[in-house]
mmCIF file of C-alpha atoms in Angstrom:
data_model
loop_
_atom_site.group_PDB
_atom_site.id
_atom_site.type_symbol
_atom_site.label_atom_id
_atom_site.label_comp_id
_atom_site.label_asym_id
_atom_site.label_seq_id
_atom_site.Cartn_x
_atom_site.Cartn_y
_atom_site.Cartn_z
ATOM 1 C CA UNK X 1 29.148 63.863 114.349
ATOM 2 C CA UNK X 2 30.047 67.391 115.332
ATOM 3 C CA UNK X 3 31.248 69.682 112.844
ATOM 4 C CA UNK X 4 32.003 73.949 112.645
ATOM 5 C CA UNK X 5 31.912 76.107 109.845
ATOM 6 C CA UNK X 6 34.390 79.565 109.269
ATOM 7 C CA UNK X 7 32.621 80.530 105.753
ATOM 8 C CA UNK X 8 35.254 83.121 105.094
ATOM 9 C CA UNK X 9 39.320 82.703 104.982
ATOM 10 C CA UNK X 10 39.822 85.954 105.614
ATOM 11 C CA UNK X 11 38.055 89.235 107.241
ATOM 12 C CA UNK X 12 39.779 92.610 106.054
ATOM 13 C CA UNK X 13 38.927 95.782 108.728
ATOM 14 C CA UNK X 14 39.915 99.113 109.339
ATOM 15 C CA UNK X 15 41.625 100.170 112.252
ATOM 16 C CA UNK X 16 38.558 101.168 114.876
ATOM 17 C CA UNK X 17 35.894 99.669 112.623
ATOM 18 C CA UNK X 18 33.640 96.855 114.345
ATOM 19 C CA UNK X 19 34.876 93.521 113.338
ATOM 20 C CA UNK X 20 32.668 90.090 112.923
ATOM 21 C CA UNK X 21 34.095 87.174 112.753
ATOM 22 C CA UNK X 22 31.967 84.101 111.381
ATOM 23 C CA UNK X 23 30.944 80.685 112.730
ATOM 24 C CA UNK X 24 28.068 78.284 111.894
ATOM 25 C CA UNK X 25 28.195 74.688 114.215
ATOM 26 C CA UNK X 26 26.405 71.407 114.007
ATOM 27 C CA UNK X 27 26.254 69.095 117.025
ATOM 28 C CA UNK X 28 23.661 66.635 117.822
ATOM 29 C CA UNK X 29 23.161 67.789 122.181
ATOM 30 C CA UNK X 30 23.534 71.059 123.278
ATOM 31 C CA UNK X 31 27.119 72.661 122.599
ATOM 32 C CA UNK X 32 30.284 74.240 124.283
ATOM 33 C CA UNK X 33 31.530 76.941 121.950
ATOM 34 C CA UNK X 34 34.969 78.233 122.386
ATOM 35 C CA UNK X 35 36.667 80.781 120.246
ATOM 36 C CA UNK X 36 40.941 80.803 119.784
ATOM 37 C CA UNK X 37 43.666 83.011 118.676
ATOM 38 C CA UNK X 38 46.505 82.254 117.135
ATOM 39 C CA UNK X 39 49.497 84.615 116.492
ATOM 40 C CA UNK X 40 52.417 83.448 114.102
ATOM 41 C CA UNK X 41 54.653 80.419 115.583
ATOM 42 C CA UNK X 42 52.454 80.591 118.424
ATOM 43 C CA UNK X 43 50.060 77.756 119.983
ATOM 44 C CA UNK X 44 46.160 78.609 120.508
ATOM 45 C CA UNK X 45 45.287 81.432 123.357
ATOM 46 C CA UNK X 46 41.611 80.937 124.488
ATOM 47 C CA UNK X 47 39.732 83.849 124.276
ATOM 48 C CA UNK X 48 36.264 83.237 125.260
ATOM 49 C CA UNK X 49 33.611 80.130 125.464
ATOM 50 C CA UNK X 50 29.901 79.768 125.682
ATOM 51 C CA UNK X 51 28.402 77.106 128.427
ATOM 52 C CA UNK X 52 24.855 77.596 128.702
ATOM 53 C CA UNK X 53 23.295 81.393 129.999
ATOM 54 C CA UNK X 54 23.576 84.349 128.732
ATOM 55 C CA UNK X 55 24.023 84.472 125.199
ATOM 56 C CA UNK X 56 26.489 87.468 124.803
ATOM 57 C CA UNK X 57 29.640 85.999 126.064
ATOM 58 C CA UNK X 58 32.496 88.700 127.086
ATOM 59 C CA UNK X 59 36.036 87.337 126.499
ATOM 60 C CA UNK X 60 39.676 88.635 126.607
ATOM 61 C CA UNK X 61 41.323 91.675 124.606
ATOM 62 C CA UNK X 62 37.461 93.168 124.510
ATOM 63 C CA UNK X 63 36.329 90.560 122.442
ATOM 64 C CA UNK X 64 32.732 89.082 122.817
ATOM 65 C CA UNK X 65 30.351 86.487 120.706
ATOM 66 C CA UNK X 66 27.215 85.573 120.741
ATOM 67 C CA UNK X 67 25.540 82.637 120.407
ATOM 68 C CA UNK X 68 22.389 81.941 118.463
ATOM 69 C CA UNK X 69 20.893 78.489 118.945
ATOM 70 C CA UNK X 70 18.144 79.115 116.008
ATOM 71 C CA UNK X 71 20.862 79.855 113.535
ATOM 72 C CA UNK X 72 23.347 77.789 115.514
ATOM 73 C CA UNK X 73 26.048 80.833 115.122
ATOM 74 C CA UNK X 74 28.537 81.807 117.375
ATOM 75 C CA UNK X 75 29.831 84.962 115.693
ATOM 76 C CA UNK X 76 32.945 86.345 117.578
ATOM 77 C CA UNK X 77 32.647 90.429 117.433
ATOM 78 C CA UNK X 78 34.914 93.592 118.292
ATOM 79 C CA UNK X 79 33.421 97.210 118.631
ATOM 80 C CA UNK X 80 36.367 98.771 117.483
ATOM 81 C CA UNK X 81 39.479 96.819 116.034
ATOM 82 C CA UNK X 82 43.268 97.105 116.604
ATOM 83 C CA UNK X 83 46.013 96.360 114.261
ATOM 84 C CA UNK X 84 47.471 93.980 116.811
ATOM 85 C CA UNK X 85 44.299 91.894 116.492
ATOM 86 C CA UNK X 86 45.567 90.507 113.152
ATOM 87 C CA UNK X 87 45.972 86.852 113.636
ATOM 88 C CA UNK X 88 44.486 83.725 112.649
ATOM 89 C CA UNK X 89 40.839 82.813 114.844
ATOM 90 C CA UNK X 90 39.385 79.437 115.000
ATOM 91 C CA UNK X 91 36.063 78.560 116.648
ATOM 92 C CA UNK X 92 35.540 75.281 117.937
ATOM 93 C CA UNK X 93 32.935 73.111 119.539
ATOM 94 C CA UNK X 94 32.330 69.976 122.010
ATOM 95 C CA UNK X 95 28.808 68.499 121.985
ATOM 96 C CA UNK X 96 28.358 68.595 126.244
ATOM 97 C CA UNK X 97 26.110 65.206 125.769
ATOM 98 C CA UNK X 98 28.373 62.419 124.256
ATOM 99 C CA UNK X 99 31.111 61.005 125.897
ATOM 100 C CA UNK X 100 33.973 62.691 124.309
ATOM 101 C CA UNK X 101 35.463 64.195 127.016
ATOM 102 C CA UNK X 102 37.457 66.765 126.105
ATOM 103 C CA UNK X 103 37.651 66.455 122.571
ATOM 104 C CA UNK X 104 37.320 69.735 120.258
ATOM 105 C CA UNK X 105 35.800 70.183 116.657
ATOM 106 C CA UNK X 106 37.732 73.337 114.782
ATOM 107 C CA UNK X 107 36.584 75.243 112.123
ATOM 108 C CA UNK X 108 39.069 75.849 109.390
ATOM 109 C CA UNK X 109 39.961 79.150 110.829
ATOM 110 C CA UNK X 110 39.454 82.836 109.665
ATOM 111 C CA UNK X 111 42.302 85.391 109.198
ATOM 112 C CA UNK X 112 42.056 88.771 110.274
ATOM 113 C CA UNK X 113 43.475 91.443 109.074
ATOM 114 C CA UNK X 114 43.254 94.770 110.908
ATOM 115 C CA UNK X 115 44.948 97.740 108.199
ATOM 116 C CA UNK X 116 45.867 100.995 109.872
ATOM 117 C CA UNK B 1 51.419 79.820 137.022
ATOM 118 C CA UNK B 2 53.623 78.308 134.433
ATOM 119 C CA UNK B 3 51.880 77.541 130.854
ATOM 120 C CA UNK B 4 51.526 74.491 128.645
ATOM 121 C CA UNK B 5 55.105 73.602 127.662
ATOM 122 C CA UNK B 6 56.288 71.252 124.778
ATOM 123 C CA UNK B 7 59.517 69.714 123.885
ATOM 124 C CA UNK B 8 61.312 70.006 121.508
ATOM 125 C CA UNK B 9 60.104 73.299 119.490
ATOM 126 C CA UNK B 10 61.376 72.045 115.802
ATOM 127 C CA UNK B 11 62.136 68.585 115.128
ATOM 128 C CA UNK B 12 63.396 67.633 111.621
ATOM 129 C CA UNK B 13 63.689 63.557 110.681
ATOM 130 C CA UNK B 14 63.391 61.237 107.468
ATOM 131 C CA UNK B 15 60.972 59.328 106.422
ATOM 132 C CA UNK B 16 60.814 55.877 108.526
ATOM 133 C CA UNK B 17 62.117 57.299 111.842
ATOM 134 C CA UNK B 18 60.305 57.286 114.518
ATOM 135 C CA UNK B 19 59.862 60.550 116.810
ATOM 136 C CA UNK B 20 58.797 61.397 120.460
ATOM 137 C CA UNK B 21 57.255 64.903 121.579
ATOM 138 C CA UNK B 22 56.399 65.818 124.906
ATOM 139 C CA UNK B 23 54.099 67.973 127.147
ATOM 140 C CA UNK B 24 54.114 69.373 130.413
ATOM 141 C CA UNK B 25 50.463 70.448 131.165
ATOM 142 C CA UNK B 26 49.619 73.204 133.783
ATOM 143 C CA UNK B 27 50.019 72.447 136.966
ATOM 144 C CA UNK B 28 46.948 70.591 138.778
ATOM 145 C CA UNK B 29 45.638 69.827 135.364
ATOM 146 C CA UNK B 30 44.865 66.144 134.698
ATOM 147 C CA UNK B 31 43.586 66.242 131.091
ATOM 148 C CA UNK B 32 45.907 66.386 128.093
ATOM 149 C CA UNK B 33 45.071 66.894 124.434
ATOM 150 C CA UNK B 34 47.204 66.804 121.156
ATOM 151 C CA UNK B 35 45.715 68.233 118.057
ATOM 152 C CA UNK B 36 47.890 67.822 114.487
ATOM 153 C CA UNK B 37 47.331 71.426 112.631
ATOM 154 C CA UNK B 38 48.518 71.654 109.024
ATOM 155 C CA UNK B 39 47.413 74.131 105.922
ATOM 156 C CA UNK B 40 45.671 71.070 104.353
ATOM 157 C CA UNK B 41 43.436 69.617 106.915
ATOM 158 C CA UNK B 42 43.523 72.321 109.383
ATOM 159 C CA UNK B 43 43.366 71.594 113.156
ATOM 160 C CA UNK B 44 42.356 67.468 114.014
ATOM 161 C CA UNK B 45 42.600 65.785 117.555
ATOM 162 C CA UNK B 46 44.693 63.380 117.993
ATOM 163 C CA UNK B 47 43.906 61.763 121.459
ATOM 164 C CA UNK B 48 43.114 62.878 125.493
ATOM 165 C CA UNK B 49 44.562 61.303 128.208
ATOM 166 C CA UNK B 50 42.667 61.453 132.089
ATOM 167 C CA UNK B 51 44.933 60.562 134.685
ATOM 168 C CA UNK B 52 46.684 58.142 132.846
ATOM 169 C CA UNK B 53 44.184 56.580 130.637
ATOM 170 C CA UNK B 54 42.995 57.214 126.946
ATOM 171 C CA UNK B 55 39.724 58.597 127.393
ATOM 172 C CA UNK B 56 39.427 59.454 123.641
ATOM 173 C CA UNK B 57 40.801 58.818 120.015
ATOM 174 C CA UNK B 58 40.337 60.602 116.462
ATOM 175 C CA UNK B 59 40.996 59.072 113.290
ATOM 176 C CA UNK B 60 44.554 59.032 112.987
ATOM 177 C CA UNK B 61 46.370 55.299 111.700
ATOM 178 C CA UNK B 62 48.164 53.404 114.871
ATOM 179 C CA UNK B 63 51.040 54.771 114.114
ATOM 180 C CA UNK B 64 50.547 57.326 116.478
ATOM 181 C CA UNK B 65 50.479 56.677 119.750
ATOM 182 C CA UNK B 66 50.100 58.084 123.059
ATOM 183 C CA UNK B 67 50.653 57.964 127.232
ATOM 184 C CA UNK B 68 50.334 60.116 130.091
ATOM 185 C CA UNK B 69 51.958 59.371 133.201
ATOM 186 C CA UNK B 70 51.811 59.684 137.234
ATOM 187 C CA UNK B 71 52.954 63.588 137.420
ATOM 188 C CA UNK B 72 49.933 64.165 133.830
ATOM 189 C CA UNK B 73 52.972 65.002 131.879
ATOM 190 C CA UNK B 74 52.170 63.408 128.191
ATOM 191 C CA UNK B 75 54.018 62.125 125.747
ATOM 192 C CA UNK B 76 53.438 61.285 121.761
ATOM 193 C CA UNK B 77 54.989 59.383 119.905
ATOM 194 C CA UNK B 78 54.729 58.648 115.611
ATOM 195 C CA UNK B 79 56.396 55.502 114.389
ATOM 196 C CA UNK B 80 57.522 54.790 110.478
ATOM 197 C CA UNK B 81 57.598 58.883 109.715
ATOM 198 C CA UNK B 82 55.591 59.421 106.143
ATOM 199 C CA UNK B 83 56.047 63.112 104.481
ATOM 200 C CA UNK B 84 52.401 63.900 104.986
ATOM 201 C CA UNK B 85 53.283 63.613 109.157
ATOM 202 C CA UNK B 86 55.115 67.615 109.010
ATOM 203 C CA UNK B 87 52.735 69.344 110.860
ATOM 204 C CA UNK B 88 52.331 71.256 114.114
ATOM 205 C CA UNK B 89 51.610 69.294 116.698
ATOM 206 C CA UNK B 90 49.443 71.278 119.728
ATOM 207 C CA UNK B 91 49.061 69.927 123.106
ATOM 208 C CA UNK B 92 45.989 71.169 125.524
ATOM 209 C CA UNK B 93 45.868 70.990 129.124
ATOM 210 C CA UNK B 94 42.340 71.246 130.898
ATOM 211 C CA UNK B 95 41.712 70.643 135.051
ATOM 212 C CA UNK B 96 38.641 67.853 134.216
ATOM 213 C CA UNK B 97 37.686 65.938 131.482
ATOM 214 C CA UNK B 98 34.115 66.146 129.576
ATOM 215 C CA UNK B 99 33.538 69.230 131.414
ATOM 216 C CA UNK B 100 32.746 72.888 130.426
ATOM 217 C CA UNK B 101 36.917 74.221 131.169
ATOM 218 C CA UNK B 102 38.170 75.428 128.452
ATOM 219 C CA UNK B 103 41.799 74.275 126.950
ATOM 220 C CA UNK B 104 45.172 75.497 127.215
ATOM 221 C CA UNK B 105 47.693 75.251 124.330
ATOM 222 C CA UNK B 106 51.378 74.774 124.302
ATOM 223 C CA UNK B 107 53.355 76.804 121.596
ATOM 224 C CA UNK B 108 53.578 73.426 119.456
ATOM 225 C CA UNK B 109 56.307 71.429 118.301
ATOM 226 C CA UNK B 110 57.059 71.986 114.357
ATOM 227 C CA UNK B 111 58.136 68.542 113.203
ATOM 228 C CA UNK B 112 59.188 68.315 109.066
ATOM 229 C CA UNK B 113 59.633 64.759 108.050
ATOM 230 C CA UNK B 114 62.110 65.000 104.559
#
């Protein structure tokens, strides 16, 4: 069984501060990673995803994450935050070994909030 | 390129009813996902459907039910409505299946069962 862990409900930041967003995974193979946004009545943008490679992954709106196979972590990051980065951020996984085709595991989700 | 788009936004019915939702994936995509989110359980999957055929199910009872069809527009449908079925219900559209694309979501469709 696959599973993803967001240990905190909420992240509070400054305006320009770095932001870190937290997520621990457990899959049995080797895993996609995929990190979402969600903005208020609003279904789930995609914002980045980690295949194999690299592991600092550059996504949309200047977001990036990188994965950590020893600490299986894929922490989503910001160098400087914007208000309009508040939303709600889930990180999700697919183990790319069993047959699950496209199947996602979320984490409970994190919300960020970004204070001027 | 249009995005994901779902029918109807906000549905409201009774307990018992039954109710249909549908999605129009992306266009050229074959793969279609629905995922329940609600403040309790958070985001589950539902069921994927590959040109036309379940390829996958999560743990949900059989009153919820599934089909894709010809054109990989999906629909959903939840028999015998119980309160604890309000939820937002997301649809995801990928090109393959089982590969590395990532998913597109719809905006949802809200559905409150009273």
């Amino acid at each position: 069984a696959q599973s993803v862990a967001q240990p905190e409900d909420q992240v509070n930041v400054a305006e320009g501060n770095p932001l870190t967003v937290k997520c621990t995974y457990s899959v049995s193979g080797n895993p996609y990673l995929f990190w979402y946004v969600q903005y208020p009545n609003r279904g789930l943008q995609f914002l980045l995803k980690y295949i194999t490679g690299d592991n600092l992954v550059k996504g949309s709106y200047g977001f990036e994450a990188e994965f950590n196979k020893s600490q299986t972590s894929f922490h989503l990051k910001k160098p400087s935050a914007l208000v309009s980065d508040s939303a709600l951020y889930f990180c999700a996984v697919r183990d790319m070994n069993n047959n699950a085709g496209n199947m996602l595991t979320f984490g409970g989700g994190t919300r960020l909030m970004v204070k001027p | 390129k249009a995005g994901v788009t779902q029918t109807p936004r906000y549905l409201i019915k009774t307990r018992g009813q039954q109710v249909t939702l549908s999605c129009s994936p992306i266009s050229g995509h074959r793969s279609v996902s629905w995922y329940q989110q609600t403040p309790g359980q958070g985001l589950q999957f539902l069921f994927e459907y590959f040109s036309e055929t379940q390829r996958n199910k999560g743990n949900f009872p059989g009153r919820f039910s599934g089909r894709q069809f010809s054109n990989s527009r999906s629909e959903m449908n939840v028999s015998t409505l119980e309160l604890g079925d309000s939820a937002l219900y997301l649809c995801a559209s990928s090109f393959g299946s089982g590969s590395n694309n990532e998913q597109f979501f719809g905006p949802g469709t809200r559905l409150t069962v009273l």
